[in-house]
mmCIF file with all atom_site columns, C-alpha atoms in Angstrom:
data_model
loop_
_atom_site.group_PDB
_atom_site.id
_atom_site.type_symbol
_atom_site.label_atom_id
_atom_site.label_alt_id
_atom_site.label_comp_id
_atom_site.label_asym_id
_atom_site.label_entity_id
_atom_site.label_seq_id
_atom_site.pdbx_PDB_ins_code
_atom_site.Cartn_x
_atom_site.Cartn_y
_atom_site.Cartn_z
_atom_site.occupancy
_atom_site.B_iso_or_equiv
_atom_site.pdbx_formal_charge
_atom_site.auth_seq_id
_atom_site.auth_comp_id
_atom_site.auth_asym_id
_atom_site.auth_atom_id
_atom_site.pdbx_PDB_model_num
ATOM 1   C CA . MET N 1 1   ? -26.016 68.450 -46.663  1.00 0.00 ? 995  MET N CA 1
ATOM 2   C CA . ALA N 1 2   ? -26.001 65.780 -44.483  1.00 0.00 ? 996  ALA N CA 1
ATOM 3   C CA . PRO N 1 3   ? -22.987 64.466 -42.743  1.00 0.00 ? 997  PRO N CA 1
ATOM 4   C CA . PRO N 1 4   ? -21.269 60.837 -44.188  1.00 0.00 ? 998  PRO N CA 1
ATOM 5   C CA . PRO N 1 5   ? -22.856 57.874 -42.250  1.00 0.00 ? 999  PRO N CA 1
ATOM 6   C CA . THR N 1 6   ? -20.818 56.383 -39.460  1.00 0.00 ? 1000 THR N CA 1
ATOM 7   C CA . PRO N 1 7   ? -18.871 53.446 -40.520  1.00 0.00 ? 1001 PRO N CA 1
ATOM 8   C CA . LEU N 1 8   ? -20.407 50.210 -39.263  1.00 0.00 ? 1002 LEU N CA 1
ATOM 9   C CA . GLU N 1 9   ? -18.132 47.938 -37.342  1.00 0.00 ? 1003 GLU N CA 1
ATOM 10  C CA . PRO N 1 10  ? -17.856 44.658 -39.366  1.00 0.00 ? 1004 PRO N CA 1
ATOM 11  C CA . GLU N 1 11  ? -19.104 42.523 -36.210  1.00 0.00 ? 1005 GLU N CA 1
ATOM 12  C CA . ARG N 1 12  ? -21.982 44.654 -35.391  1.00 0.00 ? 1006 ARG N CA 1
ATOM 13  C CA . ALA N 1 13  ? -22.922 44.275 -39.276  1.00 0.00 ? 1007 ALA N CA 1
ATOM 14  C CA . ALA N 1 14  ? -22.383 40.624 -39.251  1.00 0.00 ? 1008 ALA N CA 1
ATOM 15  C CA . GLU N 1 15  ? -25.331 40.697 -36.517  1.00 0.00 ? 1009 GLU N CA 1
ATOM 16  C CA . LEU N 1 16  ? -27.897 42.819 -38.265  1.00 0.00 ? 1010 LEU N CA 1
ATOM 17  C CA . PRO N 1 17  ? -31.243 41.017 -40.100  1.00 0.00 ? 1011 PRO N CA 1
ATOM 18  C CA . SER N 1 18  ? -31.429 40.200 -43.547  1.00 0.00 ? 1012 SER N CA 1
ATOM 19  C CA . ALA N 1 19  ? -33.255 43.170 -45.839  1.00 0.00 ? 1013 ALA N CA 1
ATOM 20  C CA . GLY N 1 20  ? -36.857 42.150 -46.799  1.00 0.00 ? 1014 GLY N CA 1
ATOM 21  C CA . PHE N 1 21  ? -37.956 41.628 -49.759  1.00 0.00 ? 1015 PHE N CA 1
ATOM 22  C CA . PHE N 1 22  ? -40.156 44.634 -50.522  1.00 0.00 ? 1016 PHE N CA 1
ATOM 23  C CA . ARG N 1 23  ? -37.457 46.857 -48.883  1.00 0.00 ? 1017 ARG N CA 1
ATOM 24  C CA . ARG N 1 24  ? -34.972 45.792 -51.433  1.00 0.00 ? 1018 ARG N CA 1
ATOM 25  C CA . LEU N 1 25  ? -37.599 46.099 -54.347  1.00 0.00 ? 1019 LEU N CA 1
ATOM 26  C CA . GLY N 1 26  ? -37.899 49.717 -53.037  1.00 0.00 ? 1020 GLY N CA 1
ATOM 27  C CA . ALA N 1 27  ? -34.181 50.226 -53.364  1.00 0.00 ? 1021 ALA N CA 1
ATOM 28  C CA . LEU N 1 28  ? -34.041 48.433 -56.814  1.00 0.00 ? 1022 LEU N CA 1
ATOM 29  C CA . VAL N 1 29  ? -36.974 50.445 -57.967  1.00 0.00 ? 1023 VAL N CA 1
ATOM 30  C CA . TYR N 1 30  ? -35.034 53.587 -57.162  1.00 0.00 ? 1024 TYR N CA 1
ATOM 31  C CA . ASP N 1 31  ? -31.786 52.854 -58.254  1.00 0.00 ? 1025 ASP N CA 1
ATOM 32  C CA . SER N 1 32  ? -33.394 51.541 -61.610  1.00 0.00 ? 1026 SER N CA 1
ATOM 33  C CA . LEU N 1 33  ? -34.639 55.508 -61.961  1.00 0.00 ? 1027 LEU N CA 1
ATOM 34  C CA . LEU N 1 34  ? -30.857 56.152 -61.501  1.00 0.00 ? 1028 LEU N CA 1
ATOM 35  C CA . VAL N 1 35  ? -29.773 53.668 -64.262  1.00 0.00 ? 1029 VAL N CA 1
ATOM 36  C CA . ILE N 1 36  ? -32.643 54.844 -66.588  1.00 0.00 ? 1030 ILE N CA 1
ATOM 37  C CA . ALA N 1 37  ? -31.857 58.692 -66.283  1.00 0.00 ? 1031 ALA N CA 1
ATOM 38  C CA . MET N 1 38  ? -27.899 58.154 -66.759  1.00 0.00 ? 1032 MET N CA 1
ATOM 39  C CA . ALA N 1 39  ? -28.844 55.667 -69.853  1.00 0.00 ? 1033 ALA N CA 1
ATOM 40  C CA . LEU N 1 40  ? -30.779 58.097 -71.742  1.00 0.00 ? 1034 LEU N CA 1
ATOM 41  C CA . THR N 1 41  ? -27.965 60.990 -70.769  1.00 0.00 ? 1035 THR N CA 1
ATOM 42  C CA . THR N 1 42  ? -25.270 58.894 -72.437  1.00 0.00 ? 1036 THR N CA 1
ATOM 43  C CA . ALA N 1 43  ? -27.485 57.919 -75.400  1.00 0.00 ? 1037 ALA N CA 1
ATOM 44  C CA . GLY N 1 44  ? -28.264 61.487 -76.133  1.00 0.00 ? 1038 GLY N CA 1
ATOM 45  C CA . VAL N 1 45  ? -25.000 63.029 -75.638  1.00 0.00 ? 1039 VAL N CA 1
ATOM 46  C CA . LEU N 1 46  ? -23.870 60.097 -78.206  1.00 0.00 ? 1040 LEU N CA 1
ATOM 47  C CA . ASN N 1 47  ? -26.390 60.754 -80.853  1.00 0.00 ? 1041 ASN N CA 1
ATOM 48  C CA . VAL N 1 48  ? -25.741 64.612 -80.699  1.00 0.00 ? 1042 VAL N CA 1
ATOM 49  C CA . PHE N 1 49  ? -21.884 64.027 -81.492  1.00 0.00 ? 1043 PHE N CA 1
ATOM 50  C CA . ALA N 1 50  ? -22.568 61.382 -83.946  1.00 0.00 ? 1044 ALA N CA 1
ATOM 51  C CA . PRO N 1 51  ? -21.858 62.326 -87.528  1.00 0.00 ? 1045 PRO N CA 1
ATOM 52  C CA . ARG N 1 52  ? -24.502 63.588 -89.859  1.00 0.00 ? 1046 ARG N CA 1
ATOM 53  C CA . PRO N 1 53  ? -24.765 63.061 -93.699  1.00 0.00 ? 1047 PRO N CA 1
ATOM 54  C CA . VAL N 1 54  ? -24.319 66.177 -95.387  1.00 0.00 ? 1048 VAL N CA 1
ATOM 55  C CA . ILE N 1 55  ? -27.625 67.465 -97.302  1.00 0.00 ? 1049 ILE N CA 1
ATOM 56  C CA . PRO N 1 56  ? -26.984 68.848 -100.774 1.00 0.00 ? 1050 PRO N CA 1
ATOM 57  C CA . GLU N 1 57  ? -27.698 72.214 -102.036 1.00 0.00 ? 1051 GLU N CA 1
ATOM 58  C CA . GLY N 1 58  ? -31.135 72.348 -103.628 1.00 0.00 ? 1052 GLY N CA 1
ATOM 59  C CA . ALA N 1 59  ? -32.451 68.853 -102.167 1.00 0.00 ? 1053 ALA N CA 1
ATOM 60  C CA . GLU N 1 60  ? -36.238 69.058 -102.244 1.00 0.00 ? 1054 GLU N CA 1
ATOM 61  C CA . THR N 1 61  ? -36.375 66.092 -100.031 1.00 0.00 ? 1055 THR N CA 1
ATOM 62  C CA . VAL N 1 62  ? -34.154 64.240 -97.453  1.00 0.00 ? 1056 VAL N CA 1
ATOM 63  C CA . SER N 1 63  ? -34.142 60.451 -96.797  1.00 0.00 ? 1057 SER N CA 1
ATOM 64  C CA . LEU N 1 64  ? -34.071 59.600 -93.527  1.00 0.00 ? 1058 LEU N CA 1
ATOM 65  C CA . GLU N 1 65  ? -31.712 56.361 -94.429  1.00 0.00 ? 1059 GLU N CA 1
ATOM 66  C CA . GLY N 1 66  ? -28.695 58.035 -94.016  1.00 0.00 ? 1060 GLY N CA 1
ATOM 67  C CA . MET N 1 67  ? -29.335 59.430 -90.981  1.00 0.00 ? 1061 MET N CA 1
ATOM 68  C CA . GLN N 1 68  ? -26.621 57.995 -88.330  1.00 0.00 ? 1062 GLN N CA 1
ATOM 69  C CA . THR N 1 69  ? -27.873 57.344 -84.679  1.00 0.00 ? 1063 THR N CA 1
ATOM 70  C CA . VAL N 1 70  ? -25.472 55.792 -81.878  1.00 0.00 ? 1064 VAL N CA 1
ATOM 71  C CA . SER N 1 71  ? -27.015 52.517 -81.274  1.00 0.00 ? 1065 SER N CA 1
ATOM 72  C CA . GLY N 1 72  ? -26.656 48.647 -81.544  1.00 0.00 ? 1066 GLY N CA 1
ATOM 73  C CA . PRO N 1 73  ? -24.034 46.403 -79.486  1.00 0.00 ? 1067 PRO N CA 1
ATOM 74  C CA . LEU N 1 74  ? -21.859 49.066 -79.144  1.00 0.00 ? 1068 LEU N CA 1
ATOM 75  C CA . LEU N 1 75  ? -24.038 51.153 -77.217  1.00 0.00 ? 1069 LEU N CA 1
ATOM 76  C CA . GLY N 1 76  ? -25.382 48.219 -75.361  1.00 0.00 ? 1070 GLY N CA 1
ATOM 77  C CA . SER N 1 77  ? -22.089 47.475 -74.093  1.00 0.00 ? 1071 SER N CA 1
ATOM 78  C CA . LEU N 1 78  ? -21.297 50.649 -73.096  1.00 0.00 ? 1072 LEU N CA 1
ATOM 79  C CA . LEU N 1 79  ? -24.730 50.952 -71.176  1.00 0.00 ? 1073 LEU N CA 1
ATOM 80  C CA . PHE N 1 80  ? -23.729 47.290 -69.340  1.00 0.00 ? 1074 PHE N CA 1
ATOM 81  C CA . VAL N 1 81  ? -20.563 48.689 -68.375  1.00 0.00 ? 1075 VAL N CA 1
ATOM 82  C CA . GLN N 1 82  ? -21.967 52.133 -66.974  1.00 0.00 ? 1076 GLN N CA 1
ATOM 83  C CA . THR N 1 83  ? -24.102 50.021 -65.258  1.00 0.00 ? 1077 THR N CA 1
ATOM 84  C CA . PHE N 1 84  ? -22.044 47.938 -63.878  1.00 0.00 ? 1078 PHE N CA 1
ATOM 85  C CA . ALA N 1 85  ? -19.790 50.952 -62.647  1.00 0.00 ? 1079 ALA N CA 1
ATOM 86  C CA . PHE N 1 86  ? -22.698 52.546 -61.038  1.00 0.00 ? 1080 PHE N CA 1
ATOM 87  C CA . PHE N 1 87  ? -23.226 49.450 -58.684  1.00 0.00 ? 1081 PHE N CA 1
ATOM 88  C CA . ALA N 1 88  ? -19.581 48.650 -58.071  1.00 0.00 ? 1082 ALA N CA 1
ATOM 89  C CA . PHE N 1 89  ? -18.816 52.116 -57.210  1.00 0.00 ? 1083 PHE N CA 1
ATOM 90  C CA . PHE N 1 90  ? -21.655 52.131 -54.759  1.00 0.00 ? 1084 PHE N CA 1
ATOM 91  C CA . TRP N 1 91  ? -20.943 48.807 -53.084  1.00 0.00 ? 1085 TRP N CA 1
ATOM 92  C CA . ILE N 1 92  ? -17.768 49.026 -53.213  1.00 0.00 ? 1086 ILE N CA 1
ATOM 93  C CA . VAL N 1 93  ? -16.829 52.165 -51.795  1.00 0.00 ? 1087 VAL N CA 1
ATOM 94  C CA . HIS N 1 94  ? -19.827 53.129 -50.063  1.00 0.00 ? 1088 HIS N CA 1
ATOM 95  C CA . GLY N 1 95  ? -21.546 49.591 -49.076  1.00 0.00 ? 1089 GLY N CA 1
ATOM 96  C CA . ARG N 1 96  ? -24.850 50.628 -50.435  1.00 0.00 ? 1090 ARG N CA 1
ATOM 97  C CA . THR N 1 97  ? -26.304 52.272 -53.592  1.00 0.00 ? 1091 THR N CA 1
ATOM 98  C CA . LEU N 1 98  ? -28.521 55.525 -53.587  1.00 0.00 ? 1092 LEU N CA 1
ATOM 99  C CA . GLY N 1 99  ? -31.610 53.208 -53.407  1.00 0.00 ? 1093 GLY N CA 1
ATOM 100 C CA . MET N 1 100 ? -30.310 51.563 -50.691  1.00 0.00 ? 1094 MET N CA 1
ATOM 101 C CA . GLN N 1 101 ? -29.459 54.424 -48.481  1.00 0.00 ? 1095 GLN N CA 1
ATOM 102 C CA . ALA N 1 102 ? -32.943 55.759 -48.683  1.00 0.00 ? 1096 ALA N CA 1
ATOM 103 C CA . TRP N 1 103 ? -34.423 52.446 -47.746  1.00 0.00 ? 1097 TRP N CA 1
ATOM 104 C CA . ARG N 1 104 ? -31.770 52.249 -44.983  1.00 0.00 ? 1098 ARG N CA 1
ATOM 105 C CA . LEU N 1 105 ? -29.693 49.150 -46.503  1.00 0.00 ? 1099 LEU N CA 1
ATOM 106 C CA . ARG N 1 106 ? -25.794 47.640 -46.724  1.00 0.00 ? 1100 ARG N CA 1
ATOM 107 C CA . LEU N 1 107 ? -24.371 45.042 -48.878  1.00 0.00 ? 1101 LEU N CA 1
ATOM 108 C CA . VAL N 1 108 ? -21.729 43.246 -46.990  1.00 0.00 ? 1102 VAL N CA 1
ATOM 109 C CA . ASP N 1 109 ? -19.884 40.337 -47.191  1.00 0.00 ? 1103 ASP N CA 1
ATOM 110 C CA . ALA N 1 110 ? -20.710 36.848 -44.955  1.00 0.00 ? 1104 ALA N CA 1
ATOM 111 C CA . THR N 1 111 ? -18.513 38.322 -42.279  1.00 0.00 ? 1105 THR N CA 1
ATOM 112 C CA . GLY N 1 112 ? -19.989 42.173 -41.925  1.00 0.00 ? 1106 GLY N CA 1
ATOM 113 C CA . HIS N 1 113 ? -17.307 43.344 -44.270  1.00 0.00 ? 1107 HIS N CA 1
ATOM 114 C CA . GLN N 1 114 ? -17.233 46.028 -47.578  1.00 0.00 ? 1108 GLN N CA 1
ATOM 115 C CA . VAL N 1 115 ? -17.578 43.882 -50.485  1.00 0.00 ? 1109 VAL N CA 1
ATOM 116 C CA . THR N 1 116 ? -14.512 43.524 -52.593  1.00 0.00 ? 1110 THR N CA 1
ATOM 117 C CA . ALA N 1 117 ? -14.581 44.188 -56.595  1.00 0.00 ? 1111 ALA N CA 1
ATOM 118 C CA . THR N 1 118 ? -14.777 40.234 -57.417  1.00 0.00 ? 1112 THR N CA 1
ATOM 119 C CA . GLN N 1 119 ? -18.188 40.118 -55.091  1.00 0.00 ? 1113 GLN N CA 1
ATOM 120 C CA . ALA N 1 120 ? -19.837 43.056 -56.966  1.00 0.00 ? 1114 ALA N CA 1
ATOM 121 C CA . LEU N 1 121 ? -18.774 41.491 -60.241  1.00 0.00 ? 1115 LEU N CA 1
ATOM 122 C CA . LYS N 1 122 ? -20.102 38.043 -59.042  1.00 0.00 ? 1116 LYS N CA 1
ATOM 123 C CA . ARG N 1 123 ? -23.601 40.054 -57.627  1.00 0.00 ? 1117 ARG N CA 1
ATOM 124 C CA . PHE N 1 124 ? -23.957 41.775 -61.244  1.00 0.00 ? 1118 PHE N CA 1
ATOM 125 C CA . ILE N 1 125 ? -23.951 38.939 -63.072  1.00 0.00 ? 1119 ILE N CA 1
ATOM 126 C CA . ALA N 1 126 ? -26.198 36.677 -61.176  1.00 0.00 ? 1120 ALA N CA 1
ATOM 127 C CA . ALA N 1 127 ? -28.902 39.603 -60.673  1.00 0.00 ? 1121 ALA N CA 1
ATOM 128 C CA . ILE N 1 128 ? -29.130 39.264 -64.605  1.00 0.00 ? 1122 ILE N CA 1
ATOM 129 C CA . PRO N 1 129 ? -31.039 36.071 -64.656  1.00 0.00 ? 1123 PRO N CA 1
ATOM 130 C CA . SER N 1 130 ? -32.114 36.468 -61.601  1.00 0.00 ? 1124 SER N CA 1
ATOM 131 C CA . LEU N 1 131 ? -34.155 39.833 -63.046  1.00 0.00 ? 1125 LEU N CA 1
ATOM 132 C CA . LEU N 1 132 ? -34.664 38.418 -66.719  1.00 0.00 ? 1126 LEU N CA 1
ATOM 133 C CA . LEU N 1 133 ? -36.516 34.697 -65.232  1.00 0.00 ? 1127 LEU N CA 1
ATOM 134 C CA . PHE N 1 134 ? -39.059 36.818 -64.014  1.00 0.00 ? 1128 PHE N CA 1
ATOM 135 C CA . GLY N 1 135 ? -37.639 38.156 -60.975  1.00 0.00 ? 1129 GLY N CA 1
ATOM 136 C CA . ILE N 1 136 ? -37.261 34.453 -59.654  1.00 0.00 ? 1130 ILE N CA 1
ATOM 137 C CA . GLY N 1 137 ? -33.910 35.001 -58.237  1.00 0.00 ? 1131 GLY N CA 1
ATOM 138 C CA . TYR N 1 138 ? -34.800 38.047 -55.965  1.00 0.00 ? 1132 TYR N CA 1
ATOM 139 C CA . PHE N 1 139 ? -38.326 35.181 -55.329  1.00 0.00 ? 1133 PHE N CA 1
ATOM 140 C CA . TRP N 1 140 ? -35.810 32.927 -54.047  1.00 0.00 ? 1134 TRP N CA 1
ATOM 141 C CA . GLN N 1 141 ? -35.359 34.691 -50.300  1.00 0.00 ? 1135 GLN N CA 1
ATOM 142 C CA . PHE N 1 142 ? -39.259 33.426 -49.409  1.00 0.00 ? 1136 PHE N CA 1
ATOM 143 C CA . VAL N 1 143 ? -37.848 29.967 -49.411  1.00 0.00 ? 1137 VAL N CA 1
ATOM 144 C CA . ASP N 1 144 ? -34.384 30.311 -48.699  1.00 0.00 ? 1138 ASP N CA 1
ATOM 145 C CA . ARG N 1 145 ? -33.745 29.446 -45.112  1.00 0.00 ? 1139 ARG N CA 1
ATOM 146 C CA . SER N 1 146 ? -31.374 32.758 -44.478  1.00 0.00 ? 1140 SER N CA 1
ATOM 147 C CA . GLY N 1 147 ? -33.557 34.811 -46.643  1.00 0.00 ? 1141 GLY N CA 1
ATOM 148 C CA . LEU N 1 148 ? -31.065 35.403 -49.236  1.00 0.00 ? 1142 LEU N CA 1
ATOM 149 C CA . SER N 1 149 ? -31.484 35.647 -53.288  1.00 0.00 ? 1143 SER N CA 1
ATOM 150 C CA . TRP N 1 150 ? -29.501 34.231 -55.962  1.00 0.00 ? 1144 TRP N CA 1
ATOM 151 C CA . PRO N 1 151 ? -27.283 37.170 -56.232  1.00 0.00 ? 1145 PRO N CA 1
ATOM 152 C CA . ASP N 1 152 ? -26.516 37.323 -52.455  1.00 0.00 ? 1146 ASP N CA 1
ATOM 153 C CA . ARG N 1 153 ? -25.677 33.125 -52.579  1.00 0.00 ? 1147 ARG N CA 1
ATOM 154 C CA . ALA N 1 154 ? -23.117 33.791 -55.874  1.00 0.00 ? 1148 ALA N CA 1
ATOM 155 C CA . SER N 1 155 ? -21.567 36.354 -54.262  1.00 0.00 ? 1149 SER N CA 1
ATOM 156 C CA . GLY N 1 156 ? -21.165 35.938 -50.874  1.00 0.00 ? 1150 GLY N CA 1
ATOM 157 C CA . THR N 1 157 ? -23.021 38.941 -49.680  1.00 0.00 ? 1151 THR N CA 1
ATOM 158 C CA . ARG N 1 158 ? -26.406 39.903 -48.104  1.00 0.00 ? 1152 ARG N CA 1
ATOM 159 C CA . ILE N 1 159 ? -28.052 42.931 -47.642  1.00 0.00 ? 1153 ILE N CA 1
ATOM 160 C CA . VAL N 1 160 ? -28.487 44.029 -43.870  1.00 0.00 ? 1154 VAL N CA 1
ATOM 161 C CA . LYS N 1 161 ? -31.271 46.174 -42.840  1.00 0.00 ? 1155 LYS N CA 1
ATOM 162 C CA . LEU N 1 162 ? -29.783 49.009 -41.124  1.00 0.00 ? 1156 LEU N CA 1
ATOM 163 C CA . PRO N 1 163 ? -30.614 50.177 -37.566  1.00 0.00 ? 1157 PRO N CA 1
ATOM 164 C CA . ASP N 1 164 ? -32.445 53.347 -37.038  1.00 0.00 ? 1158 ASP N CA 1
ATOM 165 C CA . ASP N 1 165 ? -28.759 54.892 -35.532  1.00 0.00 ? 1159 ASP N CA 1
ATOM 166 C CA . GLY N 1 166 ? -26.460 54.203 -38.273  1.00 0.00 ? 1160 GLY N CA 1
#
């Protein structure tokens, strides 16, 4: 098992360069695969325990109309909260998600410190339109003078590229 990452001093983190678009995209794809796997597992487990109709004895046919599955707004809300919890936990506690770790990235606030729960929530909420509007919130990095995306701007955070030593 790999040793835990060494802490990054805020002063040093504030001096690191912002991460580029393609490095961020790689981390996002990696994290998306993890989130999809979590969502499928959650939906599968919930559907295993969903109430099933009683099939009468001697029934020659069974209608699928009575079958219950877990879906709709309740499942969507649960998966939304689960996805936020995934990102918020890693951003607040570790400063990076598993995808960010693989791509040597870290999320810091403007001064180089760990992000707060409020910043994580703002970042997560800002990421939704950034992605839904065909990724324009992330392509914004190419026109922003500081290379920041909409979630960066909305939350007062930035993603930095870690040096090879830490």
